[in-house]
CSV table of C-alpha atoms in Angstrom, one decimal:
chain,number,residue,atom,x,y,z
A,1,UNK,CA,-0.5,11.4,-4.6
A,2,UNK,CA,-3.9,10.4,-5.0
A,3,UNK,CA,-4.3,7.1,-4.3
A,4,UNK,CA,-1.4,4.0,-3.2
A,5,UNK,CA,-2.1,0.4,-2.9
A,6,UNK,CA,0.5,-2.5,-2.6
A,7,UNK,CA,3.0,-4.4,-5.2
A,8,UNK,CA,3.7,-7.9,-5.1
A,9,UNK,CA,5.9,-10.3,-6.4
A,10,UNK,CA,3.7,-13.1,-5.3
A,11,UNK,CA,7.3,-15.3,-4.1
A,12,UNK,CA,7.3,-18.6,-2.8
A,13,UNK,CA,9.3,-21.5,-2.2
A,14,UNK,CA,11.4,-22.4,0.9
A,15,UNK,CA,11.8,-19.7,3.6
A,16,UNK,CA,15.1,-21.1,5.8
A,17,UNK,CA,14.4,-23.2,8.5
A,18,UNK,CA,11.9,-26.0,7.5
A,19,UNK,CA,9.6,-23.8,5.7
A,20,UNK,CA,7.7,-23.1,3.4
A,21,UNK,CA,5.7,-20.6,2.3
A,22,UNK,CA,3.6,-23.3,-1.4
A,23,UNK,CA,2.0,-21.6,-4.5
A,24,UNK,CA,-1.9,-22.1,-2.5
A,25,UNK,CA,0.2,-20.4,1.1
A,26,UNK,CA,1.0,-17.0,-1.4
A,27,UNK,CA,-2.6,-16.7,-3.1
A,28,UNK,CA,-4.8,-17.6,0.1
A,29,UNK,CA,-2.6,-15.5,1.8
A,30,UNK,CA,-3.0,-12.6,-1.8
A,31,UNK,CA,-6.3,-12.5,-0.9
A,32,UNK,CA,-6.4,-12.2,2.6
A,33,UNK,CA,-4.4,-9.1,2.9
A,34,UNK,CA,-6.8,-7.7,-0.6
A,35,UNK,CA,-9.4,-7.9,2.3
A,36,UNK,CA,-7.6,-6.2,4.9
A,37,UNK,CA,-6.4,-3.1,2.8
A,38,UNK,CA,-9.7,-2.9,0.9
A,39,UNK,CA,-10.9,-2.7,5.0
A,40,UNK,CA,-8.8,0.5,5.6
A,41,UNK,CA,-9.4,2.2,2.9
A,42,UNK,CA,-6.0,1.6,0.9
A,43,UNK,CA,-6.9,1.7,-3.2
A,44,UNK,CA,-5.1,-1.3,-4.8
A,45,UNK,CA,-3.4,-4.6,-4.6
A,46,UNK,CA,-1.6,-5.4,-7.8
A,47,UNK,CA,0.7,-8.3,-8.7
A,48,UNK,CA,4.0,-9.5,-10.5
A,49,UNK,CA,3.2,-12.1,-13.8
A,50,UNK,CA,5.8,-13.4,-13.8
A,51,UNK,CA,6.1,-17.1,-16.0
A,52,UNK,CA,8.9,-19.9,-15.5
A,53,UNK,CA,9.2,-18.8,-11.4
A,54,UNK,CA,7.6,-19.6,-8.3
A,55,UNK,CA,5.5,-16.7,-8.3
A,56,UNK,CA,2.2,-15.2,-9.7
A,57,UNK,CA,2.4,-16.6,-13.6
A,58,UNK,CA,-1.5,-17.1,-14.9
A,59,UNK,CA,-2.9,-13.7,-12.5
A,60,UNK,CA,-6.9,-13.6,-13.5
A,61,UNK,CA,-8.1,-16.5,-11.5
A,62,UNK,CA,-6.8,-15.0,-8.1
A,63,UNK,CA,-8.4,-11.2,-9.2
A,64,UNK,CA,-11.6,-12.6,-9.7
A,65,UNK,CA,-11.5,-14.0,-5.9
A,66,UNK,CA,-10.4,-10.5,-5.3
A,67,UNK,CA,-13.0,-9.1,-6.6
A,68,UNK,CA,-15.3,-11.4,-5.3
A,69,UNK,CA,-14.0,-11.0,-1.6
A,70,UNK,CA,-14.0,-7.6,-2.0
A,71,UNK,CA,-16.0,-4.1,-2.1
A,72,UNK,CA,-13.3,-1.1,-3.3
A,73,UNK,CA,-10.4,-2.1,-3.5
A,74,UNK,CA,-8.8,-1.9,-7.1
A,75,UNK,CA,-7.2,-4.9,-8.2
A,76,UNK,CA,-4.2,-5.1,-10.6
A,77,UNK,CA,-1.5,-6.9,-12.4
A,78,UNK,CA,2.0,-5.3,-12.9
A,79,UNK,CA,2.4,-6.6,-15.3
A,80,UNK,CA,1.5,-8.7,-17.7
A,81,UNK,CA,3.5,-10.6,-20.4
A,82,UNK,CA,2.3,-9.9,-23.3
A,83,UNK,CA,5.0,-11.9,-25.3
A,84,UNK,CA,3.4,-14.8,-23.2
A,85,UNK,CA,-0.4,-14.1,-23.5
A,86,UNK,CA,-3.4,-15.4,-26.8
A,87,UNK,CA,-4.5,-11.6,-26.9
A,88,UNK,CA,-8.7,-12.7,-27.8
A,89,UNK,CA,-8.5,-15.0,-24.7
A,90,UNK,CA,-6.6,-12.4,-22.8
A,91,UNK,CA,-9.9,-9.9,-24.0
A,92,UNK,CA,-12.3,-12.1,-22.2
A,93,UNK,CA,-10.5,-13.1,-19.0
A,94,UNK,CA,-9.6,-9.0,-18.7
A,95,UNK,CA,-13.6,-8.3,-19.3
A,96,UNK,CA,-14.8,-11.1,-17.7
A,97,UNK,CA,-13.1,-9.7,-13.9
A,98,UNK,CA,-14.4,-6.2,-15.2
A,99,UNK,CA,-17.6,-7.4,-14.7
A,100,UNK,CA,-17.2,-8.8,-11.6
A,101,UNK,CA,-15.1,-6.7,-9.9
A,102,UNK,CA,-18.0,-3.4,-11.3
A,103,UNK,CA,-15.5,-1.5,-13.3
A,104,UNK,CA,-12.0,-2.3,-10.5
A,105,UNK,CA,-9.3,-4.2,-12.9
A,106,UNK,CA,-6.2,-1.6,-13.2
A,107,UNK,CA,-4.7,-3.9,-16.2
A,108,UNK,CA,-1.5,-3.8,-16.3
A,109,UNK,CA,0.5,-5.1,-18.9
A,110,UNK,CA,3.7,-5.2,-21.3
A,111,UNK,CA,6.5,-6.8,-23.6
A,112,UNK,CA,7.6,-7.7,-20.0
A,113,UNK,CA,11.4,-8.0,-18.4
A,114,UNK,CA,13.3,-10.5,-18.2
A,115,UNK,CA,12.9,-14.3,-17.1
A,116,UNK,CA,14.6,-17.1,-15.5
A,117,UNK,CA,13.9,-19.3,-19.3
A,118,UNK,CA,15.3,-18.3,-22.5
A,119,UNK,CA,12.5,-16.4,-25.5
A,120,UNK,CA,10.5,-18.7,-23.1
A,121,UNK,CA,7.2,-17.2,-24.8
A,122,UNK,CA,8.2,-19.4,-28.4
A,123,UNK,CA,7.3,-22.1,-25.2
A,124,UNK,CA,4.3,-21.0,-25.3
A,125,UNK,CA,3.7,-21.2,-28.8
A,126,UNK,CA,4.4,-17.8,-29.6
A,127,UNK,CA,7.0,-17.3,-32.5
A,128,UNK,CA,8.5,-15.6,-35.0
A,129,UNK,CA,9.8,-12.4,-33.5
A,130,UNK,CA,12.3,-10.4,-35.1
A,131,UNK,CA,13.5,-8.7,-32.3
A,132,UNK,CA,15.7,-10.3,-29.8
A,133,UNK,CA,13.4,-9.5,-26.7
A,134,UNK,CA,9.9,-10.5,-28.6
A,135,UNK,CA,9.1,-6.6,-28.3
A,136,UNK,CA,7.6,-6.5,-31.2
A,137,UNK,CA,5.8,-10.0,-30.7
A,138,UNK,CA,4.1,-7.3,-27.6
A,139,UNK,CA,3.3,-4.9,-29.4
A,140,UNK,CA,1.5,-7.6,-31.8
A,141,UNK,CA,-0.2,-9.6,-29.0
A,142,UNK,CA,-1.2,-5.2,-27.3
A,143,UNK,CA,-3.5,-4.2,-30.7
A,144,UNK,CA,-4.9,-7.1,-31.2
A,145,UNK,CA,-5.8,-7.3,-27.5
A,146,UNK,CA,-7.2,-3.4,-28.0
A,147,UNK,CA,-9.7,-4.6,-30.6
A,148,UNK,CA,-11.0,-6.6,-29.0
A,149,UNK,CA,-11.7,-5.0,-25.6
A,150,UNK,CA,-13.2,-1.9,-27.7
A,151,UNK,CA,-15.7,-3.9,-29.1
A,152,UNK,CA,-14.3,-4.7,-32.8
A,153,UNK,CA,-15.6,-7.7,-35.0
A,154,UNK,CA,-13.2,-9.9,-35.6
A,155,UNK,CA,-14.5,-13.6,-36.9
A,156,UNK,CA,-16.7,-14.1,-39.6
A,157,UNK,CA,-20.3,-15.1,-37.9
A,158,UNK,CA,-21.4,-18.2,-40.0
A,159,UNK,CA,-25.3,-17.4,-41.5
A,160,UNK,CA,-25.3,-21.7,-40.9
A,161,UNK,CA,-25.0,-21.6,-37.7
A,162,UNK,CA,-27.1,-23.7,-34.7
A,163,UNK,CA,-26.5,-21.0,-32.7
A,164,UNK,CA,-28.7,-18.4,-34.5
A,165,UNK,CA,-26.4,-17.0,-37.6
A,166,UNK,CA,-26.0,-14.0,-38.6
A,167,UNK,CA,-24.1,-11.8,-41.0
A,168,UNK,CA,-20.5,-9.5,-40.6
A,169,UNK,CA,-18.0,-9.3,-38.2
A,170,UNK,CA,-18.4,-11.0,-33.9
A,171,UNK,CA,-16.8,-9.7,-31.8
A,172,UNK,CA,-15.8,-11.5,-28.1
A,173,UNK,CA,-17.5,-11.4,-25.6
A,174,UNK,CA,-18.1,-10.7,-22.7
A,175,UNK,CA,-17.6,-6.8,-23.2
A,176,UNK,CA,-16.1,-4.4,-20.4
A,177,UNK,CA,-17.4,-0.9,-21.5
A,178,UNK,CA,-15.1,1.3,-19.9
A,179,UNK,CA,-12.6,-1.5,-19.8
A,180,UNK,CA,-10.2,0.0,-22.2
A,181,UNK,CA,-9.9,2.8,-19.7
A,182,UNK,CA,-8.2,0.5,-16.9
A,183,UNK,CA,-4.8,-0.3,-19.1
A,184,UNK,CA,-1.6,0.6,-18.1
A,185,UNK,CA,1.5,-0.3,-20.1
A,186,UNK,CA,4.1,-1.0,-18.1
A,187,UNK,CA,7.2,1.3,-19.5
A,188,UNK,CA,10.9,1.0,-19.2
A,189,UNK,CA,12.1,4.0,-21.1
A,190,UNK,CA,10.9,7.3,-22.4
A,191,UNK,CA,10.6,6.1,-25.6
A,192,UNK,CA,7.7,3.7,-24.7
A,193,UNK,CA,6.4,5.9,-22.1
A,194,UNK,CA,5.9,8.4,-24.9
A,195,UNK,CA,4.3,5.4,-27.2
A,196,UNK,CA,1.6,4.6,-24.9
A,197,UNK,CA,0.6,8.1,-24.5
A,198,UNK,CA,0.5,7.8,-28.3
A,199,UNK,CA,-1.9,4.8,-28.4
A,200,UNK,CA,-4.4,6.5,-25.6
A,201,UNK,CA,-3.6,3.9,-22.6
A,202,UNK,CA,-2.7,4.6,-18.8
A,203,UNK,CA,1.3,4.3,-17.8
A,204,UNK,CA,2.8,2.1,-15.2
A,205,UNK,CA,6.3,3.5,-14.7
A,206,UNK,CA,8.8,0.8,-14.3
A,207,UNK,CA,10.8,0.1,-11.1
A,208,UNK,CA,13.6,0.5,-13.0
A,209,UNK,CA,14.9,2.8,-15.8
A,210,UNK,CA,16.6,1.6,-19.4
A,211,UNK,CA,18.4,5.0,-19.2
A,212,UNK,CA,21.6,5.9,-17.0
A,213,UNK,CA,23.4,9.6,-17.4
A,214,UNK,CA,24.1,10.0,-14.2
A,215,UNK,CA,20.7,12.0,-12.9
A,216,UNK,CA,19.0,10.5,-9.7
A,217,UNK,CA,16.4,8.0,-10.2
A,218,UNK,CA,13.0,10.3,-9.6
A,219,UNK,CA,13.9,12.9,-12.2
A,220,UNK,CA,14.6,10.7,-15.0
A,221,UNK,CA,11.2,9.3,-13.9
A,222,UNK,CA,9.9,12.6,-14.1
A,223,UNK,CA,10.6,13.1,-17.1
A,224,UNK,CA,9.4,10.3,-19.0
A,225,UNK,CA,5.7,11.1,-16.8
A,226,UNK,CA,5.5,14.4,-18.9
A,227,UNK,CA,6.3,12.7,-22.2
A,228,UNK,CA,3.7,11.3,-21.4
A,229,UNK,CA,1.3,12.8,-21.7
A,230,UNK,CA,2.5,15.6,-23.9
A,231,UNK,CA,2.1,12.2,-26.0
A,232,UNK,CA,-1.0,11.9,-24.8
A,233,UNK,CA,-2.1,15.7,-24.8
A,234,UNK,CA,-1.0,15.6,-28.4
A,235,UNK,CA,-2.3,12.7,-29.6
A,236,UNK,CA,-5.7,14.6,-28.6
A,237,UNK,CA,-7.2,11.3,-26.4
A,238,UNK,CA,-9.4,13.0,-24.9
A,239,UNK,CA,-9.3,12.6,-20.5
A,240,UNK,CA,-6.6,12.4,-18.1
A,241,UNK,CA,-4.4,10.0,-18.3
A,242,UNK,CA,-3.7,8.2,-14.8
A,243,UNK,CA,0.3,7.6,-14.1
A,244,UNK,CA,1.6,4.5,-11.3
A,245,UNK,CA,5.2,4.3,-9.7
A,246,UNK,CA,6.7,2.2,-7.6
A,247,UNK,CA,8.9,2.0,-4.1
A,248,UNK,CA,10.0,0.2,-1.6
A,249,UNK,CA,8.2,2.0,1.5
A,250,UNK,CA,9.0,0.0,5.2
A,251,UNK,CA,7.5,2.5,8.2
A,252,UNK,CA,10.0,2.3,11.0
A,253,UNK,CA,7.3,1.1,13.8
A,254,UNK,CA,8.3,-1.0,16.0
A,255,UNK,CA,11.3,-3.2,16.3
A,256,UNK,CA,10.3,-5.7,14.5
A,257,UNK,CA,10.9,-3.3,11.1
A,258,UNK,CA,13.7,-2.2,12.8
A,259,UNK,CA,14.6,-4.8,11.8
A,260,UNK,CA,14.1,-6.2,8.7
A,261,UNK,CA,14.4,-3.0,7.1
A,262,UNK,CA,16.3,0.1,9.7
A,263,UNK,CA,19.2,-1.3,7.6
A,264,UNK,CA,17.5,-0.8,4.3
A,265,UNK,CA,17.3,2.5,2.7
A,266,UNK,CA,19.8,2.9,0.7
A,267,UNK,CA,19.6,5.9,-3.0
A,268,UNK,CA,19.1,3.8,-6.0
A,269,UNK,CA,22.1,3.5,-8.1
A,270,UNK,CA,22.3,2.4,-12.2
A,271,UNK,CA,23.2,-1.4,-13.0
A,272,UNK,CA,22.8,-3.7,-16.3
A,273,UNK,CA,19.7,-5.5,-17.2
A,274,UNK,CA,19.0,-7.5,-19.6
A,275,UNK,CA,22.0,-6.7,-21.6
A,276,UNK,CA,20.8,-2.2,-21.6
A,277,UNK,CA,22.5,-0.1,-18.4
A,278,UNK,CA,19.6,1.2,-16.2
A,279,UNK,CA,19.0,3.3,-13.2
A,280,UNK,CA,17.1,2.5,-10.2
A,281,UNK,CA,15.1,3.4,-7.6
A,282,UNK,CA,15.8,3.6,-3.8
A,283,UNK,CA,14.8,2.1,-1.1
A,284,UNK,CA,12.4,4.1,2.3
A,285,UNK,CA,12.7,3.3,5.5
A,286,UNK,CA,12.3,5.5,8.9
A,287,UNK,CA,9.6,7.3,11.2
A,288,UNK,CA,6.7,8.0,8.8
A,289,UNK,CA,7.6,11.7,9.5
A,290,UNK,CA,10.6,10.6,8.1
A,291,UNK,CA,9.3,9.1,5.1
A,292,UNK,CA,7.0,11.6,4.5
A,293,UNK,CA,9.5,14.9,4.1
A,294,UNK,CA,12.0,12.0,2.0
A,295,UNK,CA,9.3,11.3,-0.4
A,296,UNK,CA,7.3,14.5,-0.6
A,297,UNK,CA,10.7,15.2,-2.4
A,298,UNK,CA,10.6,12.4,-5.0
A,299,UNK,CA,9.7,14.5,-8.0
A,300,UNK,CA,8.5,11.1,-9.6
A,301,UNK,CA,6.4,10.6,-6.7
A,302,UNK,CA,4.5,14.0,-6.9
A,303,UNK,CA,4.0,14.1,-10.4
A,304,UNK,CA,2.1,10.6,-10.8
A,305,UNK,CA,-1.6,9.9,-8.9
A,306,UNK,CA,-0.9,6.7,-8.5
A,307,UNK,CA,1.7,5.3,-5.2
A,308,UNK,CA,2.3,1.0,-5.8
A,309,UNK,CA,4.4,0.4,-2.3
A,310,UNK,CA,6.7,-3.0,-3.4
A,311,UNK,CA,5.9,-5.6,0.0
A,312,UNK,CA,7.6,-8.3,1.0
A,313,UNK,CA,5.3,-11.1,0.3
A,314,UNK,CA,7.3,-14.1,1.9
A,315,UNK,CA,6.7,-12.3,5.3
A,316,UNK,CA,2.4,-13.1,5.5
A,317,UNK,CA,-0.8,-11.5,6.3
A,318,UNK,CA,-0.7,-9.9,9.8
A,319,UNK,CA,3.3,-8.6,8.6
A,320,UNK,CA,2.5,-6.6,5.5
A,321,UNK,CA,-0.5,-5.1,6.3
A,322,UNK,CA,1.3,-4.0,9.5
A,323,UNK,CA,3.2,-1.6,7.4
A,324,UNK,CA,0.2,-0.8,5.0
A,325,UNK,CA,-1.4,0.0,8.0
A,326,UNK,CA,1.6,2.0,9.5
A,327,UNK,CA,1.6,4.7,6.1
A,328,UNK,CA,-1.5,5.0,5.8
A,329,UNK,CA,-2.2,5.8,8.9
A,330,UNK,CA,0.7,8.6,9.8
A,331,UNK,CA,1.8,9.4,6.4
A,332,UNK,CA,-0.4,8.4,3.0
A,333,UNK,CA,-2.4,11.6,4.4
A,334,UNK,CA,0.5,13.7,4.5
A,335,UNK,CA,1.1,13.4,1.0
A,336,UNK,CA,-2.4,14.4,0.2
A,337,UNK,CA,-4.7,10.6,0.2
A,338,UNK,CA,-8.1,9.3,1.5
A,339,UNK,CA,-9.3,6.3,1.7
A,340,UNK,CA,-12.0,4.9,0.6
A,341,UNK,CA,-14.2,4.0,3.3
A,342,UNK,CA,-13.8,8.4,3.4
């Protein structure tokens, strides 16, 4: 494990006992948390993206705000649902955030997970999918997005334009050199991971896998990572791709931690999501020494370079920063991590 960060679901809404976390609260707290994590030397802060739900839905504004308030931390998504995206507008936004942050964007995209509505992307104007889950639409949008950030000319110049006309094809602006190397595909199965390897983007392995053959989640995920890297090499891509996995990890340091998470440690399981059988990962909760020993036995954590800790964002900045700080001080160094401040 070379890097670690947090993955927030960004939920907001009623908290009980008459309290409520508003959308504004959620975003401002995310910025504050990012600043605190940047000071600790944590590598990244990443956000789930969902539409028609009380969660982060349009993350680029938030990522730009975090970029302006921090200096080292990577900020990104896990993942943007490409079924809902205008690929060229996303290319403009992503390049802008990448430039503002000096190359600190980690843009995770994918087909997306199940939503609270039926074919919600059609309400955004994206119709014509022949797949019941819209996978063909997501891949089509992603292909055009990659062409755009690669600087391919996509619109014919007007030689009669009063704004500096010309001939040939014009690329999307702005363009951020190297942005392609900071794009991740969120994969929920082996086939999707191999496809990402062939395309030549990083792998963000999902919090669940749509595979269920009785093996533990980490073994299935490690196999997925191996297949991704093999596909990358066979495609002849240069360099070494990055791979992230996410886990619920809670260091028990105080009585309050024990109250919230003392009974959270559990093995993964098998369930049904989006009409398919899926294997879910486990939750780790215990003393730092216990967490280190258990995470060392996690085959996928060992295979990945980046670990994302899923955090309970509704509990506020102070609580979540304490979780992150405890992991950074007492567990992460034993797993090979060094802070960005070192």
